Amino acid sequence: MPQKVISIRPQARIPGSAAPRYDGGPLADLRGRPMRDLRISVTDRCNFRCTYCMPREVFDADYKFLPHDAILSFEEIARLAGIFVGLGVRKIRLTGGEPLLRKDLPKLVEMLAPLGADLTLTTNGSTLVKHAQALKDAGLNRVTVSLDSLDEATFRAMNDADFPVAKVLDGIAAAANAGFTPVKINMVVKRGVNDHQIVDAARYWRDSGHIPRFIEFMDVGSTNGWRMDDVIPSAEVVRRIAEAFPLEPAEANYTGEVAQRWRYRDGAGEIGVISSVTQAFCRDCNRMRLSTEGSLYTCLFAQQGHDLKALLRGGAADEAIRDAIAAVWRQRDDRYSEIRTAETAKSRKVEMSYIGG
Ligand code: SAM
């Protein structure tokens, strides 16, 4: 059982106000990796209590979520996003918490769309029926929906909010009707919890035009009681599916793609596997994360962020903010998944619901 913690938000460092001037050259971190992908957490709240992400024992009625004035406004997010795009970001993912709990999210999408980045959203799908068309009309390009099981009892136990499978399936259908095809469907696989559903999920999404992606259970945060024994390696996921439906590897769509792609030999579509634990992909990681309250994180497993909000609300000009972001990226040396051990897994890391998944 995870231990109750009082605060799981780490102290953020403030980037020096005198960060070196960004010279306009290619931006690379200490391992030569460019910054291409920005994940923005628009809320730290969620209506689910997935046991591997926001366990109810920790995120209970007493848990102090961020107050409204602490979280970035749409105007602040859009301003920062513009600066990130100026520094080379080509893809923006809105996430959380549950991003569709943020009021008027399509309005933020409308503000970000003119930046020209590939604009995507990760959601639990619970309110997509209501929002899919407005998101499409606002300029969202793609949607990823999380759905850990098609089995009612397993899904309700995993989301720990008694939320039914059918409503998420309706959300996926609404997304498809609005023009978000293919929808990517994320399934976090935990041994003994939902791994009996791997082949069923693959079967269900074959020939649907959508792409299920099987994610290794990760040691994000410090509240989900992670143990290596609970991880089903992606190689096993692929083996189990291939036994039922023969697969062959497919080319990555682009460098730094998180999922490894496999396609069915009979042409019934493709699947993806995300193997952060057993086959770390730090070498190509080009992701920067902006937390709900405006701190920058250079790794999903970070223990500390960099407070951009202080600069933003302190009246800094765009150039000063740009220099600070560039300086943070240039100092980046993270490769947590490559050096993960049972010991590092116990370290106090930032929660995924806060930093954005
Ligand atoms: N609420 C949204 C959702 O459900 O998709 C967005 C945020 S959620 C943190 C983003 C993704 O991270 C989801 O697909 C979720 O399943 C995944 N995730 C959360 N905790 C995880 C963990 N410990 N290991 C692997 N994936 C995890």
Short mmCIF file of N, CA and C and ligand atoms in Angstrom, two decimals, residues 45-48 50 52-54 94-99 122-125 144-148 186-189 215-221 224 226 352-353 356-357, ligand 1:
data_model
loop_
_atom_site.label_atom_id
_atom_site.label_comp_id
_atom_site.label_asym_id
_atom_site.label_seq_id
_atom_site.Cartn_x
_atom_site.Cartn_y
_atom_site.Cartn_z
N ARG A 45 -5.91 17.79 -11.81
CA ARG A 45 -7.08 17.04 -11.32
C ARG A 45 -7.50 15.96 -12.31
N CYS A 46 -8.15 14.93 -11.79
CA CYS A 46 -8.67 13.88 -12.67
C CYS A 46 -9.92 13.30 -12.03
N ASN A 47 -10.85 12.85 -12.86
CA ASN A 47 -12.06 12.20 -12.33
C ASN A 47 -11.87 10.70 -12.15
N PHE A 48 -10.71 10.16 -12.59
CA PHE A 48 -10.38 8.77 -12.34
C PHE A 48 -9.35 8.71 -11.21
N CYS A 50 -6.89 6.05 -11.20
CA CYS A 50 -6.20 4.85 -11.67
C CYS A 50 -5.15 4.45 -10.63
N TYR A 52 -2.48 2.92 -10.68
CA TYR A 52 -1.05 3.03 -11.00
C TYR A 52 -0.63 4.49 -11.20
N CYS A 53 -1.56 5.43 -11.08
CA CYS A 53 -1.25 6.83 -11.41
C CYS A 53 -1.66 7.78 -10.28
N MET A 54 -2.94 7.74 -9.88
CA MET A 54 -3.42 8.62 -8.82
C MET A 54 -4.15 7.78 -7.77
N LEU A 94 -1.48 18.18 -25.11
CA LEU A 94 -2.19 18.65 -23.92
C LEU A 94 -2.56 17.44 -23.08
N THR A 95 -2.24 17.52 -21.80
CA THR A 95 -2.45 16.36 -20.95
C THR A 95 -2.70 16.82 -19.53
N GLY A 96 -2.53 15.92 -18.56
CA GLY A 96 -2.79 16.29 -17.17
C GLY A 96 -2.38 15.17 -16.25
N GLY A 97 -3.11 15.01 -15.22
CA GLY A 97 -4.51 15.14 -14.88
C GLY A 97 -5.38 14.80 -16.12
N GLU A 98 -6.64 15.08 -15.98
CA GLU A 98 -7.52 14.85 -17.12
C GLU A 98 -7.77 16.20 -17.80
N PRO A 99 -7.16 16.41 -18.98
CA PRO A 99 -7.20 17.74 -19.60
C PRO A 99 -8.61 18.25 -19.88
N THR A 122 -4.10 13.90 -24.86
CA THR A 122 -4.27 12.58 -24.23
C THR A 122 -5.37 12.72 -23.19
N THR A 123 -6.36 11.84 -23.25
CA THR A 123 -7.53 11.95 -22.38
C THR A 123 -7.99 10.56 -21.94
N ASN A 124 -8.71 10.52 -20.82
CA ASN A 124 -9.29 9.23 -20.42
C ASN A 124 -10.60 8.98 -21.17
N GLY A 125 -11.01 9.91 -22.00
CA GLY A 125 -12.16 9.70 -22.90
C GLY A 125 -13.51 9.86 -22.24
N THR A 144 -5.38 10.84 -28.29
CA THR A 144 -5.04 9.54 -27.71
C THR A 144 -5.97 9.32 -26.53
N VAL A 145 -6.59 8.14 -26.48
CA VAL A 145 -7.52 7.83 -25.38
C VAL A 145 -6.94 6.67 -24.57
N SER A 146 -6.97 6.81 -23.26
CA SER A 146 -6.49 5.72 -22.40
C SER A 146 -7.65 4.78 -22.09
N LEU A 147 -7.41 3.49 -22.27
CA LEU A 147 -8.44 2.48 -21.94
C LEU A 147 -7.70 1.19 -21.59
N ASP A 148 -7.67 0.87 -20.30
CA ASP A 148 -6.79 -0.20 -19.82
C ASP A 148 -7.37 -1.59 -19.95
N ASN A 186 -4.34 3.97 -25.47
CA ASN A 186 -3.28 3.56 -24.53
C ASN A 186 -3.78 2.56 -23.51
N MET A 187 -3.05 1.48 -23.37
CA MET A 187 -3.38 0.50 -22.33
C MET A 187 -2.12 0.25 -21.49
N VAL A 188 -2.15 0.67 -20.24
CA VAL A 188 -1.03 0.37 -19.34
C VAL A 188 -1.22 -1.07 -18.87
N VAL A 189 -0.17 -1.87 -19.04
CA VAL A 189 -0.30 -3.29 -18.72
C VAL A 189 0.37 -3.58 -17.38
N ILE A 215 1.47 -0.13 -22.93
CA ILE A 215 2.51 0.62 -22.21
C ILE A 215 3.00 -0.18 -21.02
N GLU A 216 4.32 -0.28 -20.88
CA GLU A 216 4.86 -0.92 -19.69
C GLU A 216 4.56 -0.06 -18.46
N PHE A 217 4.11 -0.71 -17.41
CA PHE A 217 3.85 -0.03 -16.13
C PHE A 217 5.16 0.61 -15.65
N MET A 218 5.12 1.92 -15.42
CA MET A 218 6.35 2.65 -15.10
C MET A 218 6.38 3.13 -13.65
N ASP A 219 7.59 3.38 -13.17
CA ASP A 219 7.79 3.87 -11.80
C ASP A 219 7.73 5.39 -11.76
N VAL A 220 6.75 5.97 -12.41
CA VAL A 220 6.59 7.43 -12.33
C VAL A 220 6.12 7.80 -10.92
N GLY A 221 6.50 8.98 -10.46
CA GLY A 221 6.06 9.44 -9.16
C GLY A 221 6.57 8.56 -8.03
N ASN A 224 2.76 5.00 -6.53
CA ASN A 224 2.02 3.89 -7.13
C ASN A 224 2.55 2.50 -6.76
N TRP A 226 5.28 0.89 -7.33
CA TRP A 226 5.84 0.17 -8.48
C TRP A 226 6.81 -0.93 -8.06
N MET A 352 3.02 11.99 -12.17
CA MET A 352 2.66 12.14 -13.58
C MET A 352 1.42 13.03 -13.76
N SER A 353 0.50 12.99 -12.82
CA SER A 353 -0.72 13.79 -12.95
C SER A 353 -0.40 15.29 -12.89
N GLY A 356 2.21 15.89 -16.24
CA GLY A 356 1.60 15.62 -17.54
C GLY A 356 2.16 14.35 -18.16
N GLY A 357 1.24 13.42 -18.52
CA GLY A 357 1.70 12.12 -19.04
C GLY A 357 2.01 12.17 -20.51
N1 SAM B 1 -5.98 11.72 -17.97
C1 SAM B 1 -5.39 11.50 -19.25
C2 SAM B 1 -5.43 10.03 -19.61
O1 SAM B 1 -6.00 9.25 -18.86
O2 SAM B 1 -4.93 9.68 -20.68
C3 SAM B 1 -4.00 12.09 -19.44
C4 SAM B 1 -3.01 11.95 -18.35
S1 SAM B 1 -2.44 10.31 -18.04
C5 SAM B 1 -1.24 10.64 -16.76
C6 SAM B 1 -1.47 9.98 -19.49
C7 SAM B 1 -1.10 8.54 -19.75
O3 SAM B 1 -0.17 8.11 -18.78
C8 SAM B 1 -2.27 7.57 -19.67
O4 SAM B 1 -2.30 6.79 -20.85
C9 SAM B 1 -1.93 6.74 -18.47
O5 SAM B 1 -2.44 5.45 -18.58
C10 SAM B 1 -0.42 6.76 -18.47
N2 SAM B 1 0.18 6.42 -17.19
C11 SAM B 1 -0.10 6.97 -15.98
N3 SAM B 1 0.64 6.38 -15.01
C12 SAM B 1 1.40 5.44 -15.62
C13 SAM B 1 2.36 4.49 -15.16
N4 SAM B 1 2.68 4.38 -13.88
N5 SAM B 1 2.95 3.70 -16.07
C14 SAM B 1 2.63 3.79 -17.38
N6 SAM B 1 1.74 4.67 -17.88
C15 SAM B 1 1.12 5.47 -17.01
#
